[in-house]
Amino acid sequence: MQDSVWFRETLEFAKTLHHGQVDKAGAPYWLHLERVARRLAERFPDATKAQLQAALLHDAIEDAGATADDLRRAGIEEEAIAAIRLVSRNLDPDGTYLEWIGRIAASGNVTAIRVKLADNLDNSDPARAAAIAAGPRMVAEKYAPARAILERAL
């Protein structure tokens, strides 16, 4: 799937949306999006097109200001759009991070849960965490408990 035309087109769309954005370590942000999709495919070999689209675009609404209609116009599947909306913290800002993760888990939306888990795995990567001053602490205090919640939901 990752070599398909739709995957490359979705990645190019994500690159356009996040043009000029960098992650906390200063790397182009789209690299994180691609890694999340690859982690999802590795962890879940049965990943669907919608799940991979959602992985590539999981921050499109929250960090790039895209709307659901923008995603529809780009040909993104409705299942992917629903998952992207669920994992967009700015659309559900109430409570703590772990309460928000709990709501994603409780939603029963397998696509959103898988995408957030793949995002968590990338954010928890020791090499990536080491490149950020607060990285190891964030992994222990934020990402490890969140991963446990998401794993239980599957």
mmCIF file of C-alpha atoms in Angstrom:
data_model
loop_
_atom_site.group_PDB
_atom_site.id
_atom_site.type_symbol
_atom_site.label_atom_id
_atom_site.label_comp_id
_atom_site.label_asym_id
_atom_site.label_seq_id
_atom_site.Cartn_x
_atom_site.Cartn_y
_atom_site.Cartn_z
ATOM 1 C CA MET A 1 0.000 0.000 0.000
ATOM 2 C CA GLN A 2 2.787 2.422 0.865
ATOM 3 C CA ASP A 3 4.038 2.238 -2.719
ATOM 4 C CA SER A 4 0.619 2.978 -4.173
ATOM 5 C CA VAL A 5 -0.285 6.147 -6.027
ATOM 6 C CA TRP A 6 -2.855 7.172 -3.408
ATOM 7 C CA PHE A 7 -0.268 6.826 -0.607
ATOM 8 C CA ARG A 8 2.244 9.032 -2.439
ATOM 9 C CA GLU A 9 -0.483 11.552 -3.306
ATOM 10 C CA THR A 10 -1.674 11.677 0.311
ATOM 11 C CA LEU A 11 1.897 12.155 1.535
ATOM 12 C CA GLU A 12 2.411 14.999 -0.970
ATOM 13 C CA PHE A 13 -0.835 16.595 0.246
ATOM 14 C CA ALA A 14 0.405 16.299 3.843
ATOM 15 C CA LYS A 15 3.729 17.885 2.837
ATOM 16 C CA THR A 16 1.857 20.791 1.262
ATOM 17 C CA LEU A 17 -0.327 21.296 4.331
ATOM 18 C CA HIS A 18 2.664 21.236 6.690
ATOM 19 C CA HIS A 19 5.052 23.160 4.401
ATOM 20 C CA GLY A 20 7.699 24.946 6.449
ATOM 21 C CA GLN A 21 6.734 23.264 9.719
ATOM 22 C CA VAL A 22 9.393 21.516 11.762
ATOM 23 C CA ASP A 23 9.162 19.181 14.721
ATOM 24 C CA LYS A 24 10.592 19.925 18.170
ATOM 25 C CA ALA A 25 13.981 18.618 17.048
ATOM 26 C CA GLY A 26 13.990 20.884 13.974
ATOM 27 C CA ALA A 27 13.341 18.200 11.333
ATOM 28 C CA PRO A 28 10.746 18.728 8.576
ATOM 29 C CA TYR A 29 7.384 17.855 10.136
ATOM 30 C CA TRP A 30 6.235 15.673 7.257
ATOM 31 C CA LEU A 31 8.894 13.105 8.204
ATOM 32 C CA HIS A 32 6.962 12.458 11.428
ATOM 33 C CA LEU A 33 3.762 11.942 9.423
ATOM 34 C CA GLU A 34 5.432 9.442 7.116
ATOM 35 C CA ARG A 35 6.944 7.565 10.072
ATOM 36 C CA VAL A 36 3.544 7.381 11.786
ATOM 37 C CA ALA A 37 2.037 5.804 8.660
ATOM 38 C CA ARG A 38 4.910 3.326 8.401
ATOM 39 C CA ARG A 39 4.655 2.449 12.107
ATOM 40 C CA LEU A 40 0.924 1.891 11.691
ATOM 41 C CA ALA A 41 1.508 -0.429 8.726
ATOM 42 C CA GLU A 42 4.224 -2.349 10.614
ATOM 43 C CA ARG A 43 2.161 -2.717 13.793
ATOM 44 C CA PHE A 44 -1.072 -3.492 11.908
ATOM 45 C CA PRO A 45 -0.344 -5.374 8.659
ATOM 46 C CA ASP A 46 -4.093 -5.313 7.928
ATOM 47 C CA ALA A 47 -4.137 -1.488 7.933
ATOM 48 C CA THR A 48 -6.640 -0.054 5.495
ATOM 49 C CA LYS A 49 -6.274 2.796 3.027
ATOM 50 C CA ALA A 50 -8.342 5.018 5.341
ATOM 51 C CA GLN A 51 -6.113 4.188 8.312
ATOM 52 C CA LEU A 52 -2.951 5.061 6.384
ATOM 53 C CA GLN A 53 -4.529 8.249 5.041
ATOM 54 C CA ALA A 54 -5.469 9.203 8.601
ATOM 55 C CA ALA A 55 -1.931 8.462 9.792
ATOM 56 C CA LEU A 56 -0.423 10.718 7.125
ATOM 57 C CA LEU A 57 -2.912 13.490 7.862
ATOM 58 C CA HIS A 58 -3.456 13.032 11.612
ATOM 59 C CA ASP A 59 -2.254 16.592 12.351
ATOM 60 C CA ALA A 60 -3.810 18.284 9.305
ATOM 61 C CA ILE A 61 -6.678 19.845 11.271
ATOM 62 C CA GLU A 62 -4.826 20.502 14.514
ATOM 63 C CA ASP A 63 -1.519 21.813 13.193
ATOM 64 C CA ALA A 64 -2.131 22.836 9.580
ATOM 65 C CA GLY A 65 -5.581 24.408 9.849
ATOM 66 C CA ALA A 66 -7.184 22.087 7.303
ATOM 67 C CA THR A 67 -10.902 21.431 7.526
ATOM 68 C CA ALA A 68 -12.869 18.260 6.941
ATOM 69 C CA ASP A 69 -14.046 19.790 3.660
ATOM 70 C CA ASP A 70 -10.439 20.434 2.596
ATOM 71 C CA LEU A 71 -9.715 16.757 3.217
ATOM 72 C CA ARG A 72 -12.829 15.671 1.284
ATOM 73 C CA ARG A 73 -11.838 17.827 -1.685
ATOM 74 C CA ALA A 74 -8.445 16.102 -1.646
ATOM 75 C CA GLY A 75 -10.163 12.712 -1.951
ATOM 76 C CA ILE A 76 -9.574 11.537 1.612
ATOM 77 C CA GLU A 77 -11.956 8.797 2.722
ATOM 78 C CA GLU A 78 -14.699 9.653 5.218
ATOM 79 C CA GLU A 79 -13.419 7.013 7.651
ATOM 80 C CA ALA A 80 -10.030 8.750 7.654
ATOM 81 C CA ILE A 81 -11.601 12.182 8.145
ATOM 82 C CA ALA A 82 -13.623 10.954 11.129
ATOM 83 C CA ALA A 83 -10.453 9.544 12.712
ATOM 84 C CA ILE A 84 -8.473 12.720 12.032
ATOM 85 C CA ARG A 85 -11.193 14.738 13.741
ATOM 86 C CA LEU A 86 -11.069 12.418 16.778
ATOM 87 C CA VAL A 87 -7.297 12.776 17.164
ATOM 88 C CA SER A 88 -7.345 16.568 16.709
ATOM 89 C CA ARG A 89 -6.903 17.921 20.214
ATOM 90 C CA ASN A 90 -8.069 21.410 19.232
ATOM 91 C CA LEU A 91 -11.519 19.946 18.494
ATOM 92 C CA ASP A 92 -11.662 18.345 21.966
ATOM 93 C CA PRO A 93 -9.628 20.625 24.269
ATOM 94 C CA ASP A 94 -11.325 19.837 27.586
ATOM 95 C CA GLY A 95 -9.521 18.014 30.368
ATOM 96 C CA THR A 96 -6.064 16.560 30.591
ATOM 97 C CA TYR A 97 -4.096 14.835 27.861
ATOM 98 C CA LEU A 98 -4.817 11.405 29.346
ATOM 99 C CA GLU A 99 -8.541 12.170 29.635
ATOM 100 C CA TRP A 100 -8.526 13.074 25.941
ATOM 101 C CA ILE A 101 -6.684 9.831 25.114
ATOM 102 C CA GLY A 102 -9.321 8.014 27.163
ATOM 103 C CA ARG A 103 -12.065 9.579 25.042
ATOM 104 C CA ILE A 104 -10.328 8.431 21.854
ATOM 105 C CA ALA A 105 -10.053 4.923 23.318
ATOM 106 C CA ALA A 106 -13.692 4.943 24.470
ATOM 107 C CA SER A 107 -14.895 6.056 21.039
ATOM 108 C CA GLY A 108 -14.342 2.551 19.693
ATOM 109 C CA ASN A 109 -13.052 4.103 16.447
ATOM 110 C CA VAL A 110 -10.371 1.558 15.551
ATOM 111 C CA THR A 111 -8.848 3.842 12.912
ATOM 112 C CA ALA A 112 -8.406 6.720 15.384
ATOM 113 C CA ILE A 113 -7.057 4.394 18.084
ATOM 114 C CA ARG A 114 -4.548 2.795 15.730
ATOM 115 C CA VAL A 115 -3.421 6.176 14.369
ATOM 116 C CA LYS A 116 -2.979 7.669 17.834
ATOM 117 C CA LEU A 117 -1.065 4.573 18.928
ATOM 118 C CA ALA A 118 1.263 4.840 15.902
ATOM 119 C CA ASP A 119 1.727 8.559 16.648
ATOM 120 C CA ASN A 120 2.523 7.685 20.259
ATOM 121 C CA LEU A 121 5.062 5.067 19.169
ATOM 122 C CA ASP A 122 6.839 7.595 16.974
ATOM 123 C CA ASN A 123 6.820 10.257 19.695
ATOM 124 C CA SER A 124 8.181 7.668 22.145
ATOM 125 C CA ASP A 125 11.046 6.554 19.928
ATOM 126 C CA PRO A 126 14.199 6.803 22.077
ATOM 127 C CA ALA A 127 16.201 8.531 19.323
ATOM 128 C CA ARG A 128 13.473 11.101 18.784
ATOM 129 C CA ALA A 129 12.922 11.657 22.514
ATOM 130 C CA ALA A 130 16.665 12.103 23.085
ATOM 131 C CA ALA A 131 16.716 14.963 20.554
ATOM 132 C CA ILE A 132 14.287 16.967 22.708
ATOM 133 C CA ALA A 133 15.292 18.287 26.136
ATOM 134 C CA ALA A 134 12.094 17.143 27.860
ATOM 135 C CA GLY A 135 11.713 14.056 25.642
ATOM 136 C CA PRO A 136 12.546 11.268 28.101
ATOM 137 C CA ARG A 137 10.311 12.805 30.779
ATOM 138 C CA MET A 138 7.444 13.182 28.280
ATOM 139 C CA VAL A 139 7.767 9.522 27.304
ATOM 140 C CA ALA A 140 7.569 8.374 30.920
ATOM 141 C CA GLU A 141 4.864 10.773 32.127
ATOM 142 C CA LYS A 142 2.726 11.264 29.037
ATOM 143 C CA TYR A 143 3.272 8.757 26.260
ATOM 144 C CA ALA A 144 3.719 5.505 28.212
ATOM 145 C CA PRO A 145 0.424 5.879 30.148
ATOM 146 C CA ALA A 146 -1.364 6.961 26.957
ATOM 147 C CA ARG A 147 -0.018 3.964 25.050
ATOM 148 C CA ALA A 148 -1.367 1.631 27.746
ATOM 149 C CA ILE A 149 -4.837 3.193 27.427
ATOM 150 C CA LEU A 150 -4.799 2.874 23.652
ATOM 151 C CA GLU A 151 -3.489 -0.711 23.702
ATOM 152 C CA ARG A 152 -6.279 -1.756 26.082
ATOM 153 C CA ALA A 153 -8.850 -0.232 23.702
ATOM 154 C CA LEU A 154 -7.780 -2.543 20.895
#
